[in-house]
Short mmCIF file of C-alpha atoms in Angstrom, two decimals:
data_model
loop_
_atom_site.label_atom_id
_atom_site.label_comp_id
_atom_site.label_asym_id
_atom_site.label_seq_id
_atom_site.Cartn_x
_atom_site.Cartn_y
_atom_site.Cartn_z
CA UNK A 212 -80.06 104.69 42.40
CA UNK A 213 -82.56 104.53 39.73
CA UNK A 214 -86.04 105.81 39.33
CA UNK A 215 -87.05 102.49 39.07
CA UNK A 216 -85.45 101.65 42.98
CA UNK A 217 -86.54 104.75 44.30
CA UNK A 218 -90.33 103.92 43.06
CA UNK A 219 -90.41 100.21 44.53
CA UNK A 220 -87.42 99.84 46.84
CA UNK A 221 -87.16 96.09 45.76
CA UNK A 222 -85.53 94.36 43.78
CA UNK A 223 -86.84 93.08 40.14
CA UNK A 224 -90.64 94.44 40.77
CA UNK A 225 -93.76 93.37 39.04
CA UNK A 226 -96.10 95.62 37.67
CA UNK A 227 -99.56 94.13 37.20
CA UNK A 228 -101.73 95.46 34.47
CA UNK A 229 -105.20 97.16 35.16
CA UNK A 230 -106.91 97.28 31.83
CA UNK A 231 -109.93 99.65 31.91
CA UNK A 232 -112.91 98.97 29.94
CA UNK A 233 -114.62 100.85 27.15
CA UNK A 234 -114.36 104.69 28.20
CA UNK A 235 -117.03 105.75 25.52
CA UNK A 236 -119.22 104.37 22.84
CA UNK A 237 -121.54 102.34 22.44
CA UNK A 238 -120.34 99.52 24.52
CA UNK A 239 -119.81 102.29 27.33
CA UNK A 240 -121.86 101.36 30.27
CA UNK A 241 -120.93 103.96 32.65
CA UNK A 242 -118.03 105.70 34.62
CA UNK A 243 -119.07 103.29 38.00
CA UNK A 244 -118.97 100.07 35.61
CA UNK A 245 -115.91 100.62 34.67
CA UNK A 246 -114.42 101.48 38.49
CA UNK A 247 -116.36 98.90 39.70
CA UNK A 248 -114.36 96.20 37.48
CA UNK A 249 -110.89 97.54 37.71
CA UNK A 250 -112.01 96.94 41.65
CA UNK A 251 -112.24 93.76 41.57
CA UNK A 252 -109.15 93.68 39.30
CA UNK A 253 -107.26 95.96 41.89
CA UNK A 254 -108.60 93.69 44.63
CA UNK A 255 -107.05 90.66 43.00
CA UNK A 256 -103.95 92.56 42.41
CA UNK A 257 -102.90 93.65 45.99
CA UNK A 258 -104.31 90.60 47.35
CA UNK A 259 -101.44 88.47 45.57
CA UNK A 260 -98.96 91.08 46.85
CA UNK A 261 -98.18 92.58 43.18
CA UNK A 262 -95.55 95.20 43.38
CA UNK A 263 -97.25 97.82 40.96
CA UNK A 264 -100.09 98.63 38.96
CA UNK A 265 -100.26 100.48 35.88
CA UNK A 266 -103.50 101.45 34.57
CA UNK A 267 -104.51 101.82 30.87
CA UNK A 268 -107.17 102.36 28.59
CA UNK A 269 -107.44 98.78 27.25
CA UNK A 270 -110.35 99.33 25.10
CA UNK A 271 -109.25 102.28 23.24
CA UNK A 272 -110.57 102.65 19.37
CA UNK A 273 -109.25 106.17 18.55
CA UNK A 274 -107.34 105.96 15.64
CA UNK A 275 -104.31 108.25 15.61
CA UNK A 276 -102.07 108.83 19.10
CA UNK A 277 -104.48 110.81 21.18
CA UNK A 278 -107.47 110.10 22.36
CA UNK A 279 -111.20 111.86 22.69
CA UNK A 280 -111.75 114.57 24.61
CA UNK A 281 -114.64 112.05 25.76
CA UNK A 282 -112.16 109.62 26.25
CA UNK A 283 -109.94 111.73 28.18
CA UNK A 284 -112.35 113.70 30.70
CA UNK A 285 -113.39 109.70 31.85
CA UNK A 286 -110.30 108.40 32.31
CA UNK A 287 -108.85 111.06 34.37
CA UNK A 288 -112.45 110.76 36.14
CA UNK A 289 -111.62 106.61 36.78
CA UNK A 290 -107.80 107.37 37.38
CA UNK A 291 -108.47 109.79 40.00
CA UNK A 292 -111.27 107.23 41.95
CA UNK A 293 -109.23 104.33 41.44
CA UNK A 294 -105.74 105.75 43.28
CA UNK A 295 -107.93 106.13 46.23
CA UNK A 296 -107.71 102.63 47.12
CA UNK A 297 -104.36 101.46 45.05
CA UNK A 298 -102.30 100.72 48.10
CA UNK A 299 -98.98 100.07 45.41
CA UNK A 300 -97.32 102.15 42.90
CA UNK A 301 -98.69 102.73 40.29
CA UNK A 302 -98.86 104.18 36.96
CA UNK A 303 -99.91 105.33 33.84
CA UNK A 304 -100.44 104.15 30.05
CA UNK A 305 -102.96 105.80 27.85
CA UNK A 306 -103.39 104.12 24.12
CA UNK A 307 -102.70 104.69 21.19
CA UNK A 308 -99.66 107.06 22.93
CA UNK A 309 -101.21 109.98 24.20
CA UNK A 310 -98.58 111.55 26.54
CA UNK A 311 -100.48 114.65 27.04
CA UNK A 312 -103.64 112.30 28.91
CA UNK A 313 -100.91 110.28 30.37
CA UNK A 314 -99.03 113.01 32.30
CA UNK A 315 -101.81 115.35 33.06
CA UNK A 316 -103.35 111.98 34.57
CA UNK A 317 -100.22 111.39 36.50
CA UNK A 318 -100.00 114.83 37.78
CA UNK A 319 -103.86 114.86 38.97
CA UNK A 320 -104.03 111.13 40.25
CA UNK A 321 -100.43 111.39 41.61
CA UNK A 322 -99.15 108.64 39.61
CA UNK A 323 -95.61 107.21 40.12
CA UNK A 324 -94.57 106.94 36.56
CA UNK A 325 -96.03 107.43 33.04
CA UNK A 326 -95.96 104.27 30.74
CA UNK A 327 -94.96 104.98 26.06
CA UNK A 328 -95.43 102.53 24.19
CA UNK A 329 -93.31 105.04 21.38
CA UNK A 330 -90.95 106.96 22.70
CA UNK A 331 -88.24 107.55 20.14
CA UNK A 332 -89.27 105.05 16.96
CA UNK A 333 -90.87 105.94 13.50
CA UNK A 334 -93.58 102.95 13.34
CA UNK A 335 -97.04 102.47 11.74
CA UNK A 336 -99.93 100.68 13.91
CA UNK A 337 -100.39 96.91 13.12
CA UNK A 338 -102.79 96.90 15.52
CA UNK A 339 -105.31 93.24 16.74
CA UNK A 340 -107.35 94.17 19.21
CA UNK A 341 -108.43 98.29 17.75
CA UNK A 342 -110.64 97.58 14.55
CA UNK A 343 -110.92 100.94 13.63
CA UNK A 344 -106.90 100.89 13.45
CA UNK A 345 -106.69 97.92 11.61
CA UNK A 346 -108.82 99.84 9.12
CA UNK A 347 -107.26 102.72 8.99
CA UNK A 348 -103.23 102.06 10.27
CA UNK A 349 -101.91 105.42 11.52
CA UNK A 350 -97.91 106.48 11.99
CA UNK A 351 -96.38 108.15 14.87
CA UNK A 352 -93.39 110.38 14.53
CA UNK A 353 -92.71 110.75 18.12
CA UNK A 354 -91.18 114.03 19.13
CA UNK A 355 -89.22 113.09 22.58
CA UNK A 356 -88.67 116.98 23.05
CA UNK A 357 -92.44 117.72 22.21
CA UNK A 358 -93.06 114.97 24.68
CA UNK A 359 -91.11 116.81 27.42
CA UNK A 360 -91.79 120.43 26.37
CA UNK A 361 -95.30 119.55 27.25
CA UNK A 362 -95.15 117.78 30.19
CA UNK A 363 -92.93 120.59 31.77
CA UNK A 364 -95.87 122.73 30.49
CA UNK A 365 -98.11 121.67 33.80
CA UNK A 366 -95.24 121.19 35.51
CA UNK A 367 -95.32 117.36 35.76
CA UNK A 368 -91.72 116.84 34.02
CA UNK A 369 -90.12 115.30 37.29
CA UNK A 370 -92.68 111.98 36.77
CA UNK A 371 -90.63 109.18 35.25
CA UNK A 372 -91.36 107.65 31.96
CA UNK A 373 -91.06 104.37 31.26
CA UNK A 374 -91.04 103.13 27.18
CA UNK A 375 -91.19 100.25 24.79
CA UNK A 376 -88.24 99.93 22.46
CA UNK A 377 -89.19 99.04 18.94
CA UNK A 378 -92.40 98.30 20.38
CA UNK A 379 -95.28 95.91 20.17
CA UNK A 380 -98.35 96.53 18.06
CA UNK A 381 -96.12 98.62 15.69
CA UNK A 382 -94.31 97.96 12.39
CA UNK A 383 -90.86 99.66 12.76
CA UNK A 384 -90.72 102.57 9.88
CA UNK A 385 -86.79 102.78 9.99
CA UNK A 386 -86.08 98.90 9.32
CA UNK A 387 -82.12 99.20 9.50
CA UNK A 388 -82.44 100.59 12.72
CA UNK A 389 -81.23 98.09 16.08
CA UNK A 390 -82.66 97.58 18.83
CA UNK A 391 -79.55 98.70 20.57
CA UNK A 392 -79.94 102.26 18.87
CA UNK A 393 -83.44 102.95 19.84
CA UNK A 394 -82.51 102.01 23.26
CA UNK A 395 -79.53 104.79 23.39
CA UNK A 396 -81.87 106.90 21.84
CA UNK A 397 -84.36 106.59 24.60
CA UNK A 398 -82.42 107.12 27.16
CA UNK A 399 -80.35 109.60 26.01
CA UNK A 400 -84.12 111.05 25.45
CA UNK A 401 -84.75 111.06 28.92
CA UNK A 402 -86.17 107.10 29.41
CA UNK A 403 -86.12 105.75 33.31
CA UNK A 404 -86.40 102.71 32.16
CA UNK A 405 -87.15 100.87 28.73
CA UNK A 406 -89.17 97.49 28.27
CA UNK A 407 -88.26 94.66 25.34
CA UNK A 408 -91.86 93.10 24.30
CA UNK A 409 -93.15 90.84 21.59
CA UNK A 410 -96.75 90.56 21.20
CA UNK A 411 -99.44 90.55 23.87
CA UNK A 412 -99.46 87.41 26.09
CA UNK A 413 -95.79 86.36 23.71
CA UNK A 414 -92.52 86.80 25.03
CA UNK A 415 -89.19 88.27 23.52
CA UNK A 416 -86.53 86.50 23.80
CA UNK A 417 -83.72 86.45 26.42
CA UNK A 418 -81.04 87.52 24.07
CA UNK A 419 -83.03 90.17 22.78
CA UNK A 420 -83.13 91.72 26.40
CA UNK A 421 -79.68 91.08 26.87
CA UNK A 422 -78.63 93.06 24.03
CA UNK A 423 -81.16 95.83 25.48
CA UNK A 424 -79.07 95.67 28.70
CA UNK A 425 -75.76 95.80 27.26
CA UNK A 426 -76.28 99.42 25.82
CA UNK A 427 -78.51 100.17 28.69
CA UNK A 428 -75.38 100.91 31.67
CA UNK A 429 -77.26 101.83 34.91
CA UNK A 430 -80.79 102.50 33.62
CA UNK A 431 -83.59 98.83 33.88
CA UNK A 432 -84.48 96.97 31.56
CA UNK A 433 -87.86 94.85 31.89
CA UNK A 434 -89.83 92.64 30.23
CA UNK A 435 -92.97 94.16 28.69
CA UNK A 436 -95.19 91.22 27.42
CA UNK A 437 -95.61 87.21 27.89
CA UNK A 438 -94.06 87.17 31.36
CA UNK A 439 -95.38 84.39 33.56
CA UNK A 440 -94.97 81.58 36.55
CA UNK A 441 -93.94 79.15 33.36
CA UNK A 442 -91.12 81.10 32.42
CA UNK A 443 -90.24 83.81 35.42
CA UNK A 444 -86.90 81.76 36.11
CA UNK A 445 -85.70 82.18 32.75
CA UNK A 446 -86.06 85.89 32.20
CA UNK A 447 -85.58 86.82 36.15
CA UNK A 448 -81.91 86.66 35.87
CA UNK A 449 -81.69 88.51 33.12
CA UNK A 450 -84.38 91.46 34.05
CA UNK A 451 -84.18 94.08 35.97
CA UNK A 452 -88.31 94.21 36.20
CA UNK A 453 -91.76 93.46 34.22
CA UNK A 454 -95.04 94.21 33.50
CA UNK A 455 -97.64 91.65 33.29
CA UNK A 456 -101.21 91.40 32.05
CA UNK A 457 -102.67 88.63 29.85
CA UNK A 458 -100.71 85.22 32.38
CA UNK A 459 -102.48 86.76 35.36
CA UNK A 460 -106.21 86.38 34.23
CA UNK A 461 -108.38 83.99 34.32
CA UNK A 462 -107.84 81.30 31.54
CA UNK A 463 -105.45 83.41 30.09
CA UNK A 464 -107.86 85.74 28.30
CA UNK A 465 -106.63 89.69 28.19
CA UNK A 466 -110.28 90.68 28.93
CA UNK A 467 -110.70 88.37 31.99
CA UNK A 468 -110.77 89.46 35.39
CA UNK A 469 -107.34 88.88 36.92
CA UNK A 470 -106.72 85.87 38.81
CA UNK A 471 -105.56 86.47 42.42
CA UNK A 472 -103.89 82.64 42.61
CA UNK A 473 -102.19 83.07 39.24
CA UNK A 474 -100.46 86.75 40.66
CA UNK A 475 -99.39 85.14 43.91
CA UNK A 476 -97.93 81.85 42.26
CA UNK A 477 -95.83 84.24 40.13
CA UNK A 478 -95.16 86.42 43.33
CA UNK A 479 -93.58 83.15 44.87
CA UNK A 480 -91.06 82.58 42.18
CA UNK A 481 -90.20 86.40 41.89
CA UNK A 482 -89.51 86.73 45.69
CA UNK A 483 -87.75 83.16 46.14
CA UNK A 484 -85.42 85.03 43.13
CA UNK A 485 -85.30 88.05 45.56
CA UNK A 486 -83.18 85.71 48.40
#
């Protein structure tokens, strides 16, 4: 059984994005802003029966992988509030790809699983939505035994991580490298399950997951990005799970609130594929 089954003991579940808002700065209006929004969002969420929830510093403008200590101290602050009333699974992303925030997060909160957007790929940020970044593009080198050595550190090594393959937001630093080898990379890294993505609210394509799965054997495969009611028949065959954020707010806008009909109309086709 994977980590993925023993998490959500369902078949093909949906993870529903909760994307924070600013955790400092000058567009920071407080820690009880920001829980009071990812509220209503959480609200929303379990309200159109969502499988899972993972929560994520959406408006991040660090440049580099980690974040402030600023940053840091408020999210665990808003991580640890929120799980009170998250009902689901849930778990944990913290941009750019600070895995130190994300699994002492995890430990404290008592997240199910730890989201990386780089895992095991050489890439340089080609970031949209973190001006600073687009300024001032930044590589990552990831280190999967850094990663690891770390999180056995505080003793939160048993949490399962869940990563991007040649991942969104990123331009891929080793161009002659397939998707299929970062994918046996990452899981012979330690990976519970990897995600294929495109761009946010933009889906891969099925054959591109398919290849994923091929090299994969017993560990899932989801879909990481674009996701939604207008496509779910097409990619639920083929995945094994998915995370979704931009097709369940309102209008379709990433910084929206979520929209509790647009999560349970994409809840109906995911269970009727359950049968």
């Amino acid at each position: 059984m994977s980590q993925l089954d023993k998490i959500f003991k369902i078949k093909k579940p949906v993870i529903g994005m909760l994307h924070l808002g600013y955790l400092e700065g000058e567009n920071f209006k407080g820690i009880e802003f920001v829980i009071e929004k990812a509220l209503t969002d959480i609200k929303a969420l379990q309200e159109g029966d969502i499988d899972g929830i993972l929560i994520e510093n959406w408006k991040e403008f660090s440049v580099g992988e980690f974040v402030s200590g600023q940053t840091a101290k408020n999210f665990k602050e808003v991580v640890q509030k929120l799980s009170k009333v998250i009902k689901i699974p849930f778990g944990i992303n913290v941009l750019n790809n600070d895995y130190k925030v994300a699994f002492s997060t995890a430990k404290l909160a008592g997240a199910y699983f730890i989201e990386m957007d780089v895992f095991v790929d050489k890439v340089k940020s080609n970031f949209v939505n973190n001006t600073n970044a687009m300024e001032r593009p930044f590589v990552i080198d990831p280190q999967p035994d850094e990663i690891w050595a770390y999180a056995k550190s505080i003793g939160a090594e048993n949490i399962p991580l869940f990563v991007f393959v040649q991942p969104k937001h990123y331009i891929m630093l080793e161009p002659d490298k397939t998707i299929e080898e970062s994918t046996k990379q990452a899981i012979k890294n330690g990976a519970a399950a990897v995600l294929v993505t495109k761009a946010t609210g933009f889906a891969p394509t099925v054959d591109l997951i398919k290849r994923v799965k091929q090299v994969a054997g017993d560990i899932p495969v989801g879909i990481g990005s674009g996701f939604s009611v207008e496509n779910a028949k097409e990619f639920l065959p083929v995945i094994d799970f998915a995370v979704v954020g931009t097709a369940l707010k309102i209008g379709g806008e990433t910084d929206n609130p979520v929209d509790t009909s647009k999560v349970s109309a994409l809840m109906s086709v995911v269970k009727n594929a359950r049968i």
